[in-house]
Short mmCIF file of C-alpha atoms in Angstrom, two decimals:
data_model
loop_
_atom_site.label_atom_id
_atom_site.label_comp_id
_atom_site.label_asym_id
_atom_site.label_seq_id
_atom_site.Cartn_x
_atom_site.Cartn_y
_atom_site.Cartn_z
CA MET R 1 -35.14 -13.80 22.63
CA PRO R 2 -34.18 -17.47 23.15
CA GLN R 3 -30.86 -17.91 24.94
CA GLN R 4 -29.08 -19.18 21.82
CA ASP R 5 -30.12 -16.11 19.83
CA ARG R 6 -29.03 -13.82 22.65
CA ALA R 7 -25.62 -15.50 22.76
CA TYR R 8 -25.30 -15.10 18.99
CA ALA R 9 -26.27 -11.42 19.22
CA THR R 10 -23.71 -10.78 21.97
CA ARG R 11 -20.96 -12.51 19.99
CA GLU R 12 -21.81 -10.40 16.94
CA ALA R 13 -21.87 -7.24 19.07
CA ILE R 14 -18.37 -8.04 20.32
CA LEU R 15 -17.10 -8.70 16.80
CA HIS R 16 -18.64 -5.46 15.56
CA ALA R 17 -17.28 -3.33 18.41
CA ALA R 18 -13.83 -4.89 18.09
CA ALA R 19 -13.93 -4.36 14.32
CA GLU R 20 -14.61 -0.65 14.82
CA GLU R 21 -11.49 -0.35 16.98
CA PHE R 22 -9.22 -2.65 14.93
CA ASP R 23 -10.24 -0.91 11.72
CA ARG R 24 -9.19 2.50 13.05
CA LEU R 25 -6.21 1.62 15.22
CA GLY R 26 -4.87 -1.78 14.22
CA TYR R 27 -4.28 -4.71 16.56
CA ASP R 28 -1.61 -3.40 18.94
CA ARG R 29 -3.33 -0.11 19.78
CA THR R 30 -6.78 -1.58 20.28
CA SER R 31 -7.65 -2.07 23.95
CA LEU R 32 -10.16 -4.57 25.23
CA THR R 33 -11.51 -1.86 27.55
CA ALA R 34 -12.41 0.33 24.56
CA VAL R 35 -14.07 -2.61 22.81
CA LEU R 36 -16.17 -3.43 25.91
CA ALA R 37 -17.18 0.21 26.37
CA ARG R 38 -18.24 0.38 22.74
CA ALA R 39 -20.26 -2.84 22.97
CA GLY R 40 -21.70 -1.96 26.39
CA LEU R 41 -20.55 -5.29 27.79
CA THR R 42 -18.73 -6.56 30.88
CA LYS R 43 -15.46 -8.48 30.84
CA GLY R 44 -17.42 -11.51 31.97
CA ALA R 45 -19.70 -11.37 28.92
CA PHE R 46 -16.67 -10.98 26.69
CA TYR R 47 -14.75 -13.93 28.12
CA PHE R 48 -17.84 -16.13 27.80
CA HIS R 49 -17.43 -15.77 24.04
CA PHE R 50 -13.71 -15.21 23.41
CA PRO R 51 -10.64 -16.17 25.45
CA SER R 52 -8.64 -13.10 24.34
CA LYS R 53 -8.30 -10.08 22.06
CA GLU R 54 -6.25 -12.34 19.80
CA ALA R 55 -9.18 -14.76 19.47
CA VAL R 56 -11.48 -11.94 18.30
CA ALA R 57 -8.88 -10.85 15.76
CA ARG R 58 -8.61 -14.42 14.48
CA ALA R 59 -12.39 -14.70 14.13
CA LEU R 60 -12.44 -11.48 12.07
CA ILE R 61 -9.57 -12.67 9.88
CA GLU R 62 -11.31 -16.00 9.32
CA ARG R 63 -14.58 -14.30 8.42
CA GLN R 64 -13.00 -12.10 5.72
CA SER R 65 -11.13 -15.10 4.35
CA GLU R 66 -14.40 -17.03 3.98
CA LEU R 67 -16.12 -14.10 2.33
CA TRP R 68 -13.37 -13.64 -0.27
CA GLU R 69 -13.60 -17.35 -1.01
CA GLN R 70 -17.30 -16.84 -1.81
CA VAL R 71 -16.62 -13.75 -3.93
CA ARG R 72 -13.95 -15.58 -5.94
CA GLU R 73 -16.27 -18.57 -6.43
CA SER R 74 -19.17 -16.41 -7.53
CA TRP R 75 -17.07 -14.68 -10.23
CA ARG R 76 -15.67 -17.99 -11.49
CA GLY R 77 -19.06 -19.10 -12.81
CA ARG R 78 -20.39 -15.71 -13.93
CA GLY R 79 -19.88 -16.25 -17.67
CA VAL R 80 -18.20 -12.91 -18.38
CA ASP R 81 -14.80 -12.53 -20.06
CA PRO R 82 -11.76 -12.69 -17.73
CA LEU R 83 -10.92 -8.96 -17.71
CA SER R 84 -14.54 -8.06 -16.99
CA ALA R 85 -14.61 -10.65 -14.20
CA LEU R 86 -11.44 -9.10 -12.79
CA TYR R 87 -13.05 -5.67 -12.88
CA GLY R 88 -16.21 -6.99 -11.26
CA MET R 89 -14.31 -8.81 -8.53
CA PHE R 90 -12.23 -5.75 -7.62
CA ALA R 91 -15.23 -3.42 -7.68
CA GLU R 92 -17.39 -5.76 -5.60
CA SER R 93 -14.60 -6.22 -3.05
CA ALA R 94 -14.16 -2.48 -2.63
CA ASP R 95 -17.92 -1.90 -2.38
CA ARG R 96 -18.23 -4.56 0.32
CA MET R 97 -15.31 -3.17 2.29
CA ALA R 98 -16.63 0.39 2.20
CA ALA R 99 -19.98 -0.87 3.53
CA ASP R 100 -18.83 -3.33 6.21
CA VAL R 101 -16.50 -2.49 9.08
CA VAL R 102 -16.33 -6.15 10.17
CA LEU R 103 -14.94 -7.14 6.78
CA ARG R 104 -12.63 -4.10 6.68
CA ALA R 105 -11.18 -4.87 10.10
CA GLY R 106 -10.51 -8.49 9.13
CA VAL R 107 -8.73 -7.39 5.97
CA ARG R 108 -6.63 -4.88 7.88
CA LEU R 109 -5.68 -7.32 10.63
CA ASN R 110 -4.71 -9.95 8.09
CA ALA R 111 -2.68 -7.53 5.96
CA ASP R 112 -0.96 -5.93 8.97
CA ARG R 113 0.27 -9.40 9.97
CA GLU R 114 1.53 -10.23 6.51
CA VAL R 115 2.88 -6.93 5.23
CA GLY R 116 5.38 -4.87 7.19
CA TYR R 117 7.43 -7.74 8.60
CA PRO R 118 9.78 -10.19 6.92
CA GLY R 119 8.07 -13.30 5.60
CA VAL R 120 5.85 -14.34 2.75
CA PRO R 121 2.59 -12.34 2.54
CA SER R 122 0.62 -15.44 1.58
CA THR R 123 -2.78 -13.78 1.08
CA HIS R 124 -1.18 -11.28 -1.23
CA VAL R 125 0.63 -14.02 -3.16
CA MET R 126 -2.65 -15.92 -3.54
CA TRP R 127 -4.44 -12.86 -4.99
CA GLU R 128 -1.50 -12.08 -7.27
CA LYS R 129 -1.61 -15.63 -8.68
CA LEU R 130 -5.39 -15.50 -9.11
CA ILE R 131 -5.20 -12.20 -10.99
CA ALA R 132 -2.34 -13.42 -13.17
CA THR R 133 -4.48 -16.43 -14.10
CA TYR R 134 -7.38 -14.18 -15.14
CA VAL R 135 -5.09 -11.98 -17.21
CA ALA R 136 -3.41 -15.00 -18.83
CA GLU R 137 -6.87 -16.36 -19.76
CA ALA R 138 -7.68 -12.99 -21.31
CA GLY R 139 -4.50 -13.36 -23.36
CA GLU R 140 -5.55 -16.81 -24.61
CA ARG R 141 -8.84 -15.29 -25.84
CA GLY R 142 -6.99 -12.51 -27.66
CA ASP R 143 -8.19 -9.84 -25.22
CA LEU R 144 -4.67 -8.50 -24.45
CA ARG R 145 -2.32 -6.19 -26.31
CA SER R 146 0.78 -7.96 -27.57
CA GLY R 147 3.68 -8.07 -25.13
CA VAL R 148 1.57 -7.75 -21.98
CA ASP R 149 2.95 -9.86 -19.11
CA PRO R 150 0.11 -11.26 -16.94
CA ASP R 151 2.39 -11.51 -13.89
CA ALA R 152 3.42 -7.87 -14.21
CA VAL R 153 -0.22 -6.78 -14.52
CA ALA R 154 -1.06 -8.82 -11.41
CA ARG R 155 1.80 -7.17 -9.48
CA THR R 156 0.64 -3.70 -10.51
CA LEU R 157 -3.03 -4.30 -9.68
CA CYS R 158 -2.35 -6.00 -6.33
CA GLY R 159 0.03 -3.28 -5.20
CA ALA R 160 -2.33 -0.55 -6.39
CA ALA R 161 -5.26 -2.12 -4.54
CA LEU R 162 -3.25 -2.40 -1.32
CA GLY R 163 -2.05 1.20 -1.52
CA ALA R 164 -5.52 2.48 -2.43
CA ARG R 165 -7.01 0.70 0.58
CA LEU R 166 -4.44 2.10 2.99
CA ILE R 167 -4.79 5.67 1.78
CA SER R 168 -8.55 5.44 1.59
CA SER R 169 -8.66 3.98 5.09
CA ALA R 170 -6.45 6.74 6.53
CA THR R 171 -8.34 9.55 4.84
CA THR R 172 -12.00 8.46 4.54
CA ALA R 173 -12.45 5.21 6.54
CA CYS R 174 -12.57 3.52 3.10
CA ALA R 175 -15.57 5.57 1.94
CA ASP R 176 -13.74 6.46 -1.29
CA PHE R 177 -12.20 3.00 -1.75
CA PRO R 178 -14.82 1.98 -4.38
CA SER R 179 -14.06 5.04 -6.52
CA ARG R 180 -10.28 4.67 -6.03
CA ILE R 181 -10.39 1.01 -7.14
CA ARG R 182 -12.43 1.91 -10.23
CA GLU R 183 -9.92 4.66 -11.02
CA VAL R 184 -7.05 2.15 -10.78
CA LEU R 185 -8.83 -0.27 -13.14
CA GLY R 186 -9.75 2.57 -15.49
CA HIS R 187 -6.08 3.59 -15.65
CA VAL R 188 -4.63 0.10 -16.11
CA LEU R 189 -7.05 -2.13 -18.05
CA PRO R 190 -7.11 0.01 -21.23
CA CYS R 191 -3.28 -0.24 -21.30
CA VAL R 192 -3.27 -4.00 -21.22
CA ALA R 193 -6.50 -4.90 -23.05
CA SER R 194 -6.65 -5.11 -26.82
CA PRO R 195 -8.40 -2.10 -28.40
CA GLU R 196 -11.41 -4.34 -29.24
CA TRP R 197 -12.01 -5.44 -25.66
CA LYS R 198 -15.08 -3.97 -23.95
CA LEU R 199 -16.18 -4.26 -20.33
CA SER R 200 -19.10 -6.69 -20.30
CA GLY R 201 -21.87 -7.38 -17.81
CA SER R 202 -23.69 -4.90 -15.61
CA GLN R 203 -20.57 -3.37 -14.07
CA ASN R 204 -21.16 -0.21 -12.17
CA THR R 205 -18.58 2.29 -13.46
CA PRO R 206 -19.23 5.60 -11.73
CA GLU R 207 -15.66 6.72 -12.39
CA GLY R 208 -16.23 6.89 -16.12
CA ALA R 209 -16.03 4.31 -18.85
CA VAL R 210 -13.11 1.92 -18.97
CA GLY R 211 -11.45 2.72 -22.27
CA PRO R 212 -8.37 4.43 -23.59
CA MET X 1 40.88 9.68 13.18
CA PRO X 2 40.25 13.14 14.74
CA GLN X 3 37.67 13.07 17.52
CA GLN X 4 35.05 14.92 15.44
CA ASP X 5 35.33 12.40 12.59
CA ARG X 6 35.06 9.52 15.07
CA ALA X 7 31.94 11.02 16.56
CA TYR X 8 30.45 11.45 13.09
CA ALA X 9 31.30 7.85 12.19
CA THR X 10 29.70 6.54 15.38
CA ARG X 11 26.55 8.56 14.77
CA GLU X 12 26.33 7.20 11.23
CA ALA X 13 26.93 3.64 12.47
CA ILE X 14 24.01 4.03 14.90
CA LEU X 15 21.75 5.40 12.17
CA HIS X 16 22.71 2.58 9.83
CA ALA X 17 22.23 -0.18 12.42
CA ALA X 18 18.91 1.29 13.54
CA ALA X 19 17.82 1.61 9.91
CA GLU X 20 18.49 -2.11 9.33
CA GLU X 21 16.19 -2.98 12.23
CA PHE X 22 13.47 -0.36 11.55
CA ASP X 23 13.38 -1.33 7.87
CA ARG X 24 12.67 -4.98 8.68
CA LEU X 25 10.55 -4.70 11.81
CA GLY X 26 9.08 -1.22 12.04
CA TYR X 27 9.35 1.11 15.03
CA ASP X 28 7.49 -0.79 17.77
CA ARG X 29 9.27 -4.12 17.30
CA THR X 30 12.76 -2.66 17.01
CA SER X 31 14.74 -2.97 20.26
CA LEU X 32 17.62 -0.71 21.22
CA THR X 33 19.52 -3.82 22.35
CA ALA X 34 19.38 -5.26 18.83
CA VAL X 35 20.51 -1.95 17.34
CA LEU X 36 23.49 -1.75 19.73
CA ALA X 37 24.46 -5.37 19.06
CA ARG X 38 24.34 -4.71 15.34
CA ALA X 39 26.44 -1.54 15.63
CA GLY X 40 28.83 -3.12 18.17
CA LEU X 41 28.31 -0.21 20.54
CA THR X 42 27.57 0.29 24.22
CA LYS X 43 24.51 2.05 25.61
CA GLY X 44 26.85 4.83 26.73
CA ALA X 45 28.06 5.44 23.18
CA PHE X 46 24.46 5.44 21.95
CA TYR X 47 23.20 7.94 24.53
CA PHE X 48 26.10 10.26 23.76
CA HIS X 49 24.54 10.73 20.31
CA PHE X 50 20.81 10.18 20.76
CA PRO X 51 18.54 10.56 23.80
CA SER X 52 16.19 7.72 22.71
CA LYS X 53 15.05 5.27 20.02
CA GLU X 54 12.49 7.91 19.09
CA ALA X 55 15.26 10.45 18.42
CA VAL X 56 16.99 8.04 16.00
CA ALA X 57 13.69 7.44 14.22
CA ARG X 58 13.17 11.20 13.90
CA ALA X 59 16.66 11.67 12.47
CA LEU X 60 15.96 8.99 9.84
CA ILE X 61 12.59 10.53 8.96
CA GLU X 62 14.20 13.95 8.62
CA ARG X 63 16.98 12.60 6.41
CA GLN X 64 14.56 11.01 3.93
CA SER X 65 12.46 14.16 3.90
CA GLU X 66 15.52 16.26 2.96
CA LEU X 67 16.54 13.80 0.25
CA TRP X 68 13.11 13.83 -1.40
CA GLU X 69 13.21 17.62 -1.34
CA GLN X 70 16.48 17.43 -3.35
CA VAL X 71 15.07 14.84 -5.75
CA ARG X 72 11.98 16.97 -6.39
CA GLU X 73 14.12 20.09 -6.90
CA SER X 74 16.46 18.32 -9.31
CA TRP X 75 13.58 17.17 -11.53
CA ARG X 76 11.97 20.60 -11.52
CA GLY X 77 14.81 22.07 -13.56
CA ARG X 78 15.62 19.08 -15.75
CA GLY X 79 14.00 20.44 -18.92
CA VAL X 80 12.06 17.28 -19.80
CA ASP X 81 8.31 17.15 -20.40
CA PRO X 82 6.14 16.69 -17.27
CA LEU X 83 5.21 13.01 -17.80
CA SER X 84 8.85 12.11 -18.45
CA ALA X 85 9.88 14.02 -15.32
CA LEU X 86 7.25 12.10 -13.38
CA TYR X 87 8.61 8.81 -14.72
CA GLY X 88 12.17 9.84 -13.90
CA MET X 89 11.27 10.97 -10.39
CA PHE X 90 9.46 7.72 -9.57
CA ALA X 91 12.21 5.55 -11.07
CA GLU X 92 14.99 7.46 -9.30
CA SER X 93 13.15 7.25 -5.97
CA ALA X 94 12.73 3.49 -6.28
CA ASP X 95 16.36 3.00 -7.33
CA ARG X 96 17.59 5.01 -4.35
CA MET X 97 15.37 3.13 -1.92
CA ALA X 98 16.47 -0.27 -3.19
CA ALA X 99 20.11 0.79 -2.73
CA ASP X 100 19.92 2.55 0.64
CA VAL X 101 18.58 1.03 3.85
CA VAL X 102 18.89 4.35 5.71
CA LEU X 103 16.54 6.00 3.22
CA ARG X 104 14.22 2.99 3.18
CA ALA X 105 13.92 2.93 6.96
CA GLY X 106 13.13 6.64 7.06
CA VAL X 107 10.41 6.20 4.44
CA ARG X 108 8.91 3.27 6.31
CA LEU X 109 8.94 5.01 9.69
CA ASN X 110 7.33 8.09 8.19
CA ALA X 111 4.66 6.13 6.33
CA ASP X 112 3.90 3.86 9.30
CA ARG X 113 3.16 6.97 11.36
CA GLU X 114 0.93 8.50 8.72
CA VAL X 115 -0.86 5.50 7.25
CA GLY X 116 -2.71 2.98 9.37
CA TYR X 117 -4.12 5.39 11.94
CA PRO X 118 -6.79 8.05 11.66
CA GLY X 119 -5.47 11.43 10.60
CA VAL X 120 -4.21 13.16 7.50
CA PRO X 121 -1.25 11.38 5.85
CA SER X 122 0.43 14.69 5.04
CA THR X 123 3.45 13.30 3.16
CA HIS X 124 1.13 11.31 0.96
CA VAL X 125 -1.09 14.33 0.34
CA MET X 126 1.99 16.38 -0.61
CA TRP X 127 3.12 13.80 -3.18
CA GLU X 128 -0.40 13.43 -4.55
CA LYS X 129 -0.60 17.20 -5.10
CA LEU X 130 2.84 17.31 -6.70
CA ILE X 131 1.98 14.48 -9.10
CA ALA X 132 -1.38 16.04 -9.97
CA THR X 133 0.47 19.27 -10.83
CA TYR X 134 2.84 17.42 -13.19
CA VAL X 135 -0.06 15.63 -14.89
CA ALA X 136 -2.04 18.87 -15.20
CA GLU X 137 1.00 20.53 -16.83
CA ALA X 138 1.17 17.62 -19.26
CA GLY X 139 -2.46 18.32 -20.09
CA GLU X 140 -1.74 21.99 -20.81
CA ARG X 141 0.97 20.91 -23.31
CA GLY X 142 -1.46 18.51 -25.03
CA ASP X 143 0.33 15.41 -23.72
CA LEU X 144 -2.81 13.82 -22.23
CA ARG X 145 -5.70 11.90 -23.72
CA SER X 146 -8.97 13.77 -23.53
CA GLY X 147 -10.98 13.25 -20.37
CA VAL X 148 -8.01 12.33 -18.18
CA ASP X 149 -8.37 13.70 -14.63
CA PRO X 150 -4.94 14.67 -13.19
CA ASP X 151 -6.16 14.18 -9.60
CA ALA X 152 -7.36 10.66 -10.38
CA VAL X 153 -4.03 9.80 -12.03
CA ALA X 154 -2.21 11.13 -8.96
CA ARG X 155 -4.38 9.02 -6.66
CA THR X 156 -3.73 5.89 -8.72
CA LEU X 157 0.03 6.41 -8.96
CA CYS X 158 0.49 7.32 -5.28
CA GLY X 159 -1.52 4.34 -4.09
CA ALA X 160 0.26 2.02 -6.51
CA ALA X 161 3.67 3.25 -5.36
CA LEU X 162 2.77 2.76 -1.69
CA GLY X 163 1.44 -0.74 -2.31
CA ALA X 164 4.41 -1.68 -4.49
CA ARG X 165 6.83 -0.54 -1.79
CA LEU X 166 5.08 -2.54 0.94
CA ILE X 167 4.90 -5.74 -1.07
CA SER X 168 8.44 -5.33 -2.37
CA SER X 169 9.67 -4.68 1.16
CA ALA X 170 7.90 -7.76 2.58
CA THR X 171 9.10 -10.08 -0.19
CA THR X 172 12.51 -8.81 -1.36
CA ALA X 173 13.68 -6.07 1.05
CA CYS X 174 12.79 -3.66 -1.79
CA ALA X 175 15.20 -5.30 -4.26
CA ASP X 176 12.43 -5.52 -6.86
CA PHE X 177 10.94 -2.10 -6.04
CA PRO X 178 12.65 -0.46 -9.07
CA SER X 179 11.17 -3.00 -11.49
CA ARG X 180 7.75 -2.86 -9.79
CA ILE X 181 7.63 0.93 -10.05
CA ARG X 182 8.58 0.81 -13.74
CA GLU X 183 5.85 -1.78 -14.31
CA VAL X 184 3.28 0.52 -12.65
CA LEU X 185 4.33 3.44 -14.84
CA GLY X 186 4.37 1.22 -17.93
CA HIS X 187 0.80 0.12 -17.15
CA VAL X 188 -0.59 3.58 -16.38
CA LEU X 189 1.19 6.26 -18.41
CA PRO X 190 0.20 4.89 -21.85
CA CYS X 191 -3.45 5.04 -20.73
CA VAL X 192 -3.30 8.67 -19.79
CA ALA X 193 -0.75 10.07 -22.29
CA SER X 194 -1.78 11.11 -25.77
CA PRO X 195 -0.70 8.58 -28.44
CA GLU X 196 1.96 11.07 -29.64
CA TRP X 197 3.70 11.37 -26.26
CA LYS X 198 7.07 9.66 -25.97
CA LEU X 199 9.24 9.17 -22.89
CA SER X 200 12.10 11.65 -23.23
CA GLY X 201 15.53 11.88 -21.62
CA SER X 202 17.87 9.06 -20.71
CA GLN X 203 15.35 7.13 -18.62
CA ASN X 204 16.39 3.65 -17.72
CA THR X 205 13.45 1.42 -18.66
CA PRO X 206 14.47 -2.19 -17.99
CA GLU X 207 10.83 -3.27 -17.78
CA GLY X 208 10.24 -2.57 -21.45
CA ALA X 209 9.28 0.53 -23.34
CA VAL X 210 6.54 2.77 -22.03
CA GLY X 211 3.94 2.67 -24.76
CA PRO X 212 0.53 1.18 -25.42
#
């Protein structure tokens, strides 16, 4: 393996090993020693790539942030109605998190820093605004029941997604997060969508049809 | 003030001051020094009542556990239909938490210990089972739409309540938790209840009627 590829592989191995620990234990309880043991690396190899545990955490947070940016972009131009795009975005996010510990750890680290201490949880606020925009667009198309408040729907869905992730993480390492997210959407969207609205696109709905 | 009353008042002052800190910062970041400064007490006075920060945290966790026991009991014998009892129990819990920092701190301490680390979040599991029982009873009375899974509804509501509390705590010190909880119920119950079901009892529903 050329030296550059080896360096890349080592950096990825560190990120992956750290993600395994952060995902289970959070930032404070994760020890560098445990990360090195998991990756089979020396302190020297570690410090060649990262100056500190904090730097690894930041790299993981940055990576998840970039990925969500891509996911949001990809759903913007998908050509499905806003509520279906919302469903697809939530479902895809949960599927990716269940499958990828690096992503999961980044999400946890980011959320742990924003939620649980005084201050504005800016990632959460960003998602809440994005979801409210989707729901408001659905309203403009006539896809909502009368009286539905897009901001209230966004608050409910964001909170429900956060809670579902935390419970799923504590009980199944997020293995049941995809089904929990689909349950949430299946319990909320029919309440807010007009009776004529139908989920469009090739959405995978293993938790049963979305409909009242 | 008789000595016994004074001792009781001091103990309560410690619990209240500690609750203010735990509620904002969580267990790890709360310092005994800050608690004493807030209560205007010496270390000596503190140690007369509690052997450690951990002992105060345990007292707060126990207090919230006893209160929820009472709330659950009181709704068991209220004579309203199961979905209305569920609504009332959630709304009352949120109202109490918004009003009482001692309760809020106990709930946070308990949840922080159960969620976020591997292991069974037993309080959460208990609530999920209780809610599933209420929803299943609603089904037996014909108050549910066909195909509704009581366990799935319980998962959605429990996760949504946890997420709503965390976001509400981070943004408004739980001041908007009552309205967030009522929004969650207003977005979920109409999806799972049969069209004939109506919220019964003198439920306070400032976030609009519960209905599709």
